[in-house]
Amino acid sequence: MSVKDGINAAARKFPTWPLYLAALAYAGWQFWLGLSGAWVEPINTLERQYGEAALTMLIASLTITPIREYLRINLIKFRRALGLIAFFFVVAHFLVWALLDVQSLSRVWADIVKRPYVTVGMVGFVLLIPLAATSANRIIRKMGPILWRRVHKLVYPAVLLACLHYLWLARGFQIEPIAYFVVTIGLLVLRLKPVKRRVAA
């Protein structure tokens, strides 16, 4: 058995629930660090940690197709879990910002309207809602594969807006948000090539 076959066999046997458990544990641990006084600015740090976790999970979900197309390693069963975990952290990121940071519905709306980086972040959040809402098997069967795939292409503008939100939010020249953006662009380019090959064939 080759290494690829071994990885594919292990992936088929490995359940997805440990991913959800790890996400909940990480979220709880970060929240505890904020409560314990481990950070100088606990609210801002917790908000950033949840946001980075969401973006990391979104990017991880984008790697599934290129890994399958180029490396012949099939991790497709984990894509939904990664997407739902990303949405969970996006919601957590938003709630920390709205409830603990801004603490006012009127100010939340004012920031969405007046602050461009908040605007693009909120648009990205809204684009992810139909993806999370249509992730159940029953809904997928009802929608049909073609409509479902079209809806879930919203992840592409959503992750780009999330990267732009992070870049805009960063103060000064910071490598991390730039790296997220570059990796995302690279993954989207990689996803285009197999589509072009299939169309040509």
PDB file of C-alpha atoms in Angstrom:
ATOM      1  CA  MET A   1       0.000   0.000   0.000  1.00  0.00           C
ATOM      2  CA  SER A   2       1.327   3.434  -0.940  1.00  0.00           C
ATOM      3  CA  VAL A   3       1.502   6.376   1.445  1.00  0.00           C
ATOM      4  CA  LYS A   4      -1.434   8.030  -0.336  1.00  0.00           C
ATOM      5  CA  ASP A   5      -3.538   4.899  -0.026  1.00  0.00           C
ATOM      6  CA  GLY A   6      -2.670   4.686   3.647  1.00  0.00           C
ATOM      7  CA  ILE A   7      -3.691   8.297   4.260  1.00  0.00           C
ATOM      8  CA  ASN A   8      -6.934   7.844   2.337  1.00  0.00           C
ATOM      9  CA  ALA A   9      -7.745   4.671   4.265  1.00  0.00           C
ATOM     10  CA  ALA A  10      -7.039   6.399   7.590  1.00  0.00           C
ATOM     11  CA  ALA A  11      -9.144   9.406   6.577  1.00  0.00           C
ATOM     12  CA  ARG A  12     -12.110   7.161   5.755  1.00  0.00           C
ATOM     13  CA  LYS A  13     -11.943   5.595   9.213  1.00  0.00           C
ATOM     14  CA  PHE A  14     -11.253   8.775  11.201  1.00  0.00           C
ATOM     15  CA  PRO A  15     -14.498  10.393  12.462  1.00  0.00           C
ATOM     16  CA  THR A  16     -15.234  14.101  12.238  1.00  0.00           C
ATOM     17  CA  TRP A  17     -16.462  14.596  15.797  1.00  0.00           C
ATOM     18  CA  PRO A  18     -12.928  15.101  17.252  1.00  0.00           C
ATOM     19  CA  LEU A  19     -12.657  18.224  15.072  1.00  0.00           C
ATOM     20  CA  TYR A  20     -15.784  19.701  16.652  1.00  0.00           C
ATOM     21  CA  LEU A  21     -14.572  18.742  20.121  1.00  0.00           C
ATOM     22  CA  ALA A  22     -11.166  20.330  19.506  1.00  0.00           C
ATOM     23  CA  ALA A  23     -12.830  23.532  18.263  1.00  0.00           C
ATOM     24  CA  LEU A  24     -15.020  23.769  21.373  1.00  0.00           C
ATOM     25  CA  ALA A  25     -12.026  23.081  23.605  1.00  0.00           C
ATOM     26  CA  TYR A  26      -9.957  25.774  21.868  1.00  0.00           C
ATOM     27  CA  ALA A  27     -12.798  28.299  22.075  1.00  0.00           C
ATOM     28  CA  GLY A  28     -13.309  27.546  25.766  1.00  0.00           C
ATOM     29  CA  TRP A  29      -9.596  27.758  26.494  1.00  0.00           C
ATOM     30  CA  GLN A  30      -9.288  31.138  24.783  1.00  0.00           C
ATOM     31  CA  PHE A  31     -12.320  32.416  26.686  1.00  0.00           C
ATOM     32  CA  TRP A  32     -10.797  31.217  29.950  1.00  0.00           C
ATOM     33  CA  LEU A  33      -7.527  32.996  29.150  1.00  0.00           C
ATOM     34  CA  GLY A  34      -9.522  36.187  28.656  1.00  0.00           C
ATOM     35  CA  LEU A  35     -11.292  35.766  32.000  1.00  0.00           C
ATOM     36  CA  SER A  36      -8.134  34.825  33.902  1.00  0.00           C
ATOM     37  CA  GLY A  37      -6.307  38.041  33.080  1.00  0.00           C
ATOM     38  CA  ALA A  38      -3.635  36.361  30.981  1.00  0.00           C
ATOM     39  CA  TRP A  39      -3.938  39.086  28.346  1.00  0.00           C
ATOM     40  CA  VAL A  40      -3.438  42.833  28.678  1.00  0.00           C
ATOM     41  CA  GLU A  41      -6.449  43.530  26.440  1.00  0.00           C
ATOM     42  CA  PRO A  42      -8.655  40.460  26.957  1.00  0.00           C
ATOM     43  CA  ILE A  43     -11.639  41.516  24.832  1.00  0.00           C
ATOM     44  CA  ASN A  44      -9.600  42.637  21.834  1.00  0.00           C
ATOM     45  CA  THR A  45      -7.323  39.603  22.069  1.00  0.00           C
ATOM     46  CA  LEU A  46     -10.237  37.160  22.344  1.00  0.00           C
ATOM     47  CA  GLU A  47     -11.942  38.857  19.409  1.00  0.00           C
ATOM     48  CA  ARG A  48      -8.779  38.518  17.326  1.00  0.00           C
ATOM     49  CA  GLN A  49      -8.165  34.901  18.350  1.00  0.00           C
ATOM     50  CA  TYR A  50     -11.662  33.849  17.334  1.00  0.00           C
ATOM     51  CA  GLY A  51     -11.395  35.768  14.070  1.00  0.00           C
ATOM     52  CA  GLU A  52      -8.061  34.179  13.182  1.00  0.00           C
ATOM     53  CA  ALA A  53      -9.420  30.736  14.034  1.00  0.00           C
ATOM     54  CA  ALA A  54     -12.387  31.333  11.716  1.00  0.00           C
ATOM     55  CA  LEU A  55     -10.156  32.449   8.857  1.00  0.00           C
ATOM     56  CA  THR A  56      -7.782  29.525   9.407  1.00  0.00           C
ATOM     57  CA  MET A  57     -10.672  27.042   9.226  1.00  0.00           C
ATOM     58  CA  LEU A  58     -12.039  28.683   6.073  1.00  0.00           C
ATOM     59  CA  ILE A  59      -8.651  28.446   4.408  1.00  0.00           C
ATOM     60  CA  ALA A  60      -8.272  24.842   5.592  1.00  0.00           C
ATOM     61  CA  SER A  61     -11.591  23.989   3.948  1.00  0.00           C
ATOM     62  CA  LEU A  62     -10.298  25.480   0.683  1.00  0.00           C
ATOM     63  CA  THR A  63      -7.288  23.160   0.734  1.00  0.00           C
ATOM     64  CA  ILE A  64      -9.439  20.017   0.498  1.00  0.00           C
ATOM     65  CA  THR A  65     -10.058  20.168  -3.270  1.00  0.00           C
ATOM     66  CA  PRO A  66      -6.469  21.040  -4.324  1.00  0.00           C
ATOM     67  CA  ILE A  67      -5.148  18.248  -2.078  1.00  0.00           C
ATOM     68  CA  ARG A  68      -7.502  15.811  -3.767  1.00  0.00           C
ATOM     69  CA  GLU A  69      -6.784  17.048  -7.305  1.00  0.00           C
ATOM     70  CA  TYR A  70      -3.017  17.373  -7.077  1.00  0.00           C
ATOM     71  CA  LEU A  71      -1.964  14.911  -4.354  1.00  0.00           C
ATOM     72  CA  ARG A  72      -4.772  12.349  -4.800  1.00  0.00           C
ATOM     73  CA  ILE A  73      -5.490  12.460  -1.069  1.00  0.00           C
ATOM     74  CA  ASN A  74      -9.211  12.501  -0.361  1.00  0.00           C
ATOM     75  CA  LEU A  75     -10.132  14.478   2.764  1.00  0.00           C
ATOM     76  CA  ILE A  76     -13.501  15.589   1.429  1.00  0.00           C
ATOM     77  CA  LYS A  77     -15.397  14.139   4.407  1.00  0.00           C
ATOM     78  CA  PHE A  78     -13.799  16.783   6.648  1.00  0.00           C
ATOM     79  CA  ARG A  79     -14.750  19.794   4.535  1.00  0.00           C
ATOM     80  CA  ARG A  80     -18.197  20.265   6.052  1.00  0.00           C
ATOM     81  CA  ALA A  81     -16.794  20.015   9.573  1.00  0.00           C
ATOM     82  CA  LEU A  82     -14.138  22.622   8.795  1.00  0.00           C
ATOM     83  CA  GLY A  83     -16.758  24.931   7.293  1.00  0.00           C
ATOM     84  CA  LEU A  84     -19.096  24.617  10.275  1.00  0.00           C
ATOM     85  CA  ILE A  85     -16.230  25.170  12.704  1.00  0.00           C
ATOM     86  CA  ALA A  86     -15.250  28.269  10.737  1.00  0.00           C
ATOM     87  CA  PHE A  87     -18.817  29.567  10.992  1.00  0.00           C
ATOM     88  CA  PHE A  88     -18.841  28.841  14.723  1.00  0.00           C
ATOM     89  CA  PHE A  89     -15.734  30.968  15.221  1.00  0.00           C
ATOM     90  CA  VAL A  90     -17.140  33.722  12.994  1.00  0.00           C
ATOM     91  CA  VAL A  91     -20.240  33.852  15.213  1.00  0.00           C
ATOM     92  CA  ALA A  92     -18.042  33.843  18.324  1.00  0.00           C
ATOM     93  CA  HIS A  93     -15.898  36.628  16.832  1.00  0.00           C
ATOM     94  CA  PHE A  94     -18.995  38.684  16.088  1.00  0.00           C
ATOM     95  CA  LEU A  95     -20.544  38.127  19.532  1.00  0.00           C
ATOM     96  CA  VAL A  96     -17.368  39.150  21.356  1.00  0.00           C
ATOM     97  CA  TRP A  97     -17.216  42.307  19.258  1.00  0.00           C
ATOM     98  CA  ALA A  98     -20.925  43.162  19.560  1.00  0.00           C
ATOM     99  CA  LEU A  99     -21.598  42.163  23.178  1.00  0.00           C
ATOM    100  CA  LEU A 100     -18.283  42.689  24.944  1.00  0.00           C
ATOM    101  CA  ASP A 101     -16.529  45.326  22.856  1.00  0.00           C
ATOM    102  CA  VAL A 102     -19.168  47.612  21.348  1.00  0.00           C
ATOM    103  CA  GLN A 103     -21.963  46.778  23.846  1.00  0.00           C
ATOM    104  CA  SER A 104     -24.644  48.678  21.950  1.00  0.00           C
ATOM    105  CA  LEU A 105     -26.893  47.699  19.057  1.00  0.00           C
ATOM    106  CA  SER A 106     -26.935  51.272  17.776  1.00  0.00           C
ATOM    107  CA  ARG A 107     -23.135  51.404  17.817  1.00  0.00           C
ATOM    108  CA  VAL A 108     -22.955  48.001  16.110  1.00  0.00           C
ATOM    109  CA  TRP A 109     -25.051  49.322  13.240  1.00  0.00           C
ATOM    110  CA  ALA A 110     -23.126  52.600  13.152  1.00  0.00           C
ATOM    111  CA  ASP A 111     -19.792  50.748  12.899  1.00  0.00           C
ATOM    112  CA  ILE A 112     -21.131  48.516  10.117  1.00  0.00           C
ATOM    113  CA  VAL A 113     -22.178  51.558   8.124  1.00  0.00           C
ATOM    114  CA  LYS A 114     -19.263  53.893   8.860  1.00  0.00           C
ATOM    115  CA  ARG A 115     -16.211  51.642   9.202  1.00  0.00           C
ATOM    116  CA  PRO A 116     -15.215  49.932   5.908  1.00  0.00           C
ATOM    117  CA  TYR A 117     -13.322  47.079   7.561  1.00  0.00           C
ATOM    118  CA  VAL A 118     -16.411  46.285   9.659  1.00  0.00           C
ATOM    119  CA  THR A 119     -18.610  46.521   6.561  1.00  0.00           C
ATOM    120  CA  VAL A 120     -16.597  43.973   4.565  1.00  0.00           C
ATOM    121  CA  GLY A 121     -16.346  41.688   7.573  1.00  0.00           C
ATOM    122  CA  MET A 122     -20.100  41.779   8.070  1.00  0.00           C
ATOM    123  CA  VAL A 123     -20.769  41.091   4.388  1.00  0.00           C
ATOM    124  CA  GLY A 124     -18.466  38.069   4.596  1.00  0.00           C
ATOM    125  CA  PHE A 125     -20.341  36.909   7.706  1.00  0.00           C
ATOM    126  CA  VAL A 126     -23.702  37.223   5.952  1.00  0.00           C
ATOM    127  CA  LEU A 127     -22.414  35.239   2.952  1.00  0.00           C
ATOM    128  CA  LEU A 128     -21.495  32.367   5.257  1.00  0.00           C
ATOM    129  CA  ILE A 129     -24.973  32.101   6.802  1.00  0.00           C
ATOM    130  CA  PRO A 130     -26.620  30.264   3.850  1.00  0.00           C
ATOM    131  CA  LEU A 131     -23.638  27.891   3.728  1.00  0.00           C
ATOM    132  CA  ALA A 132     -24.084  26.907   7.367  1.00  0.00           C
ATOM    133  CA  ALA A 133     -27.872  26.756   6.974  1.00  0.00           C
ATOM    134  CA  THR A 134     -27.633  24.311   4.055  1.00  0.00           C
ATOM    135  CA  SER A 135     -25.028  21.965   5.498  1.00  0.00           C
ATOM    136  CA  ALA A 136     -27.417  19.250   6.727  1.00  0.00           C
ATOM    137  CA  ASN A 137     -27.794  16.143   4.565  1.00  0.00           C
ATOM    138  CA  ARG A 138     -31.570  16.520   4.445  1.00  0.00           C
ATOM    139  CA  ILE A 139     -31.300  20.052   3.047  1.00  0.00           C
ATOM    140  CA  ILE A 140     -28.616  18.994   0.562  1.00  0.00           C
ATOM    141  CA  ARG A 141     -30.900  16.264  -0.792  1.00  0.00           C
ATOM    142  CA  LYS A 142     -33.819  18.691  -1.036  1.00  0.00           C
ATOM    143  CA  MET A 143     -31.756  21.354  -2.866  1.00  0.00           C
ATOM    144  CA  GLY A 144     -30.062  18.942  -5.238  1.00  0.00           C
ATOM    145  CA  PRO A 145     -26.309  18.863  -5.959  1.00  0.00           C
ATOM    146  CA  ILE A 146     -26.276  21.580  -8.636  1.00  0.00           C
ATOM    147  CA  LEU A 147     -28.079  24.245  -6.581  1.00  0.00           C
ATOM    148  CA  TRP A 148     -26.182  23.267  -3.466  1.00  0.00           C
ATOM    149  CA  ARG A 149     -22.817  23.679  -5.202  1.00  0.00           C
ATOM    150  CA  ARG A 150     -23.849  27.082  -6.549  1.00  0.00           C
ATOM    151  CA  VAL A 151     -24.850  28.283  -3.099  1.00  0.00           C
ATOM    152  CA  HIS A 152     -21.649  27.023  -1.532  1.00  0.00           C
ATOM    153  CA  LYS A 153     -19.522  28.925  -4.010  1.00  0.00           C
ATOM    154  CA  LEU A 154     -20.309  31.885  -1.744  1.00  0.00           C
ATOM    155  CA  VAL A 155     -17.379  30.680   0.342  1.00  0.00           C
ATOM    156  CA  TYR A 156     -14.985  32.202  -2.211  1.00  0.00           C
ATOM    157  CA  PRO A 157     -16.083  35.852  -1.851  1.00  0.00           C
ATOM    158  CA  ALA A 158     -16.642  35.248   1.869  1.00  0.00           C
ATOM    159  CA  VAL A 159     -13.066  34.163   2.532  1.00  0.00           C
ATOM    160  CA  LEU A 160     -11.683  36.983   0.370  1.00  0.00           C
ATOM    161  CA  LEU A 161     -13.741  39.499   2.324  1.00  0.00           C
ATOM    162  CA  ALA A 162     -12.514  37.947   5.563  1.00  0.00           C
ATOM    163  CA  CYS A 163      -8.919  38.380   4.407  1.00  0.00           C
ATOM    164  CA  LEU A 164      -9.626  41.980   3.403  1.00  0.00           C
ATOM    165  CA  HIS A 165     -11.258  42.573   6.795  1.00  0.00           C
ATOM    166  CA  TYR A 166      -8.122  41.273   8.519  1.00  0.00           C
ATOM    167  CA  LEU A 167      -5.787  43.308   6.309  1.00  0.00           C
ATOM    168  CA  TRP A 168      -7.819  46.466   6.849  1.00  0.00           C
ATOM    169  CA  LEU A 169      -7.976  45.893  10.593  1.00  0.00           C
ATOM    170  CA  ALA A 170      -4.237  45.382  11.001  1.00  0.00           C
ATOM    171  CA  ARG A 171      -2.269  48.439  11.963  1.00  0.00           C
ATOM    172  CA  GLY A 172       0.874  49.089   9.995  1.00  0.00           C
ATOM    173  CA  PHE A 173       2.744  46.434   8.013  1.00  0.00           C
ATOM    174  CA  GLN A 174       2.027  43.001   9.480  1.00  0.00           C
ATOM    175  CA  ILE A 175       3.077  39.734   7.855  1.00  0.00           C
ATOM    176  CA  GLU A 176       0.293  37.535   9.222  1.00  0.00           C
ATOM    177  CA  PRO A 177      -2.735  39.118   7.487  1.00  0.00           C
ATOM    178  CA  ILE A 178      -0.744  39.407   4.258  1.00  0.00           C
ATOM    179  CA  ALA A 179       0.189  35.719   4.491  1.00  0.00           C
ATOM    180  CA  TYR A 180      -3.463  34.753   4.958  1.00  0.00           C
ATOM    181  CA  PHE A 181      -4.418  36.771   1.897  1.00  0.00           C
ATOM    182  CA  VAL A 182      -1.619  35.367  -0.295  1.00  0.00           C
ATOM    183  CA  VAL A 183      -2.384  31.770   0.707  1.00  0.00           C
ATOM    184  CA  THR A 184      -6.082  32.309  -0.016  1.00  0.00           C
ATOM    185  CA  ILE A 185      -5.404  33.717  -3.473  1.00  0.00           C
ATOM    186  CA  GLY A 186      -3.072  30.823  -4.204  1.00  0.00           C
ATOM    187  CA  LEU A 187      -5.669  28.248  -3.167  1.00  0.00           C
ATOM    188  CA  LEU A 188      -8.351  29.881  -5.293  1.00  0.00           C
ATOM    189  CA  VAL A 189      -6.018  29.844  -8.304  1.00  0.00           C
ATOM    190  CA  LEU A 190      -5.267  26.174  -7.709  1.00  0.00           C
ATOM    191  CA  ARG A 191      -8.981  25.422  -7.610  1.00  0.00           C
ATOM    192  CA  LEU A 192      -9.485  27.029 -11.024  1.00  0.00           C
ATOM    193  CA  LYS A 193      -7.006  24.801 -12.879  1.00  0.00           C
ATOM    194  CA  PRO A 194      -8.774  21.451 -12.395  1.00  0.00           C
ATOM    195  CA  VAL A 195     -12.041  23.050 -13.509  1.00  0.00           C
ATOM    196  CA  LYS A 196     -10.401  24.269 -16.717  1.00  0.00           C
ATOM    197  CA  ARG A 197      -8.944  20.810 -17.379  1.00  0.00           C
ATOM    198  CA  ARG A 198     -12.333  19.142 -16.947  1.00  0.00           C
ATOM    199  CA  VAL A 199     -14.020  21.666 -19.225  1.00  0.00           C
ATOM    200  CA  ALA A 200     -11.355  21.145 -21.910  1.00  0.00           C
ATOM    201  CA  ALA A 201     -11.687  17.380 -21.637  1.00  0.00           C
TER     202      ALA A 201
END
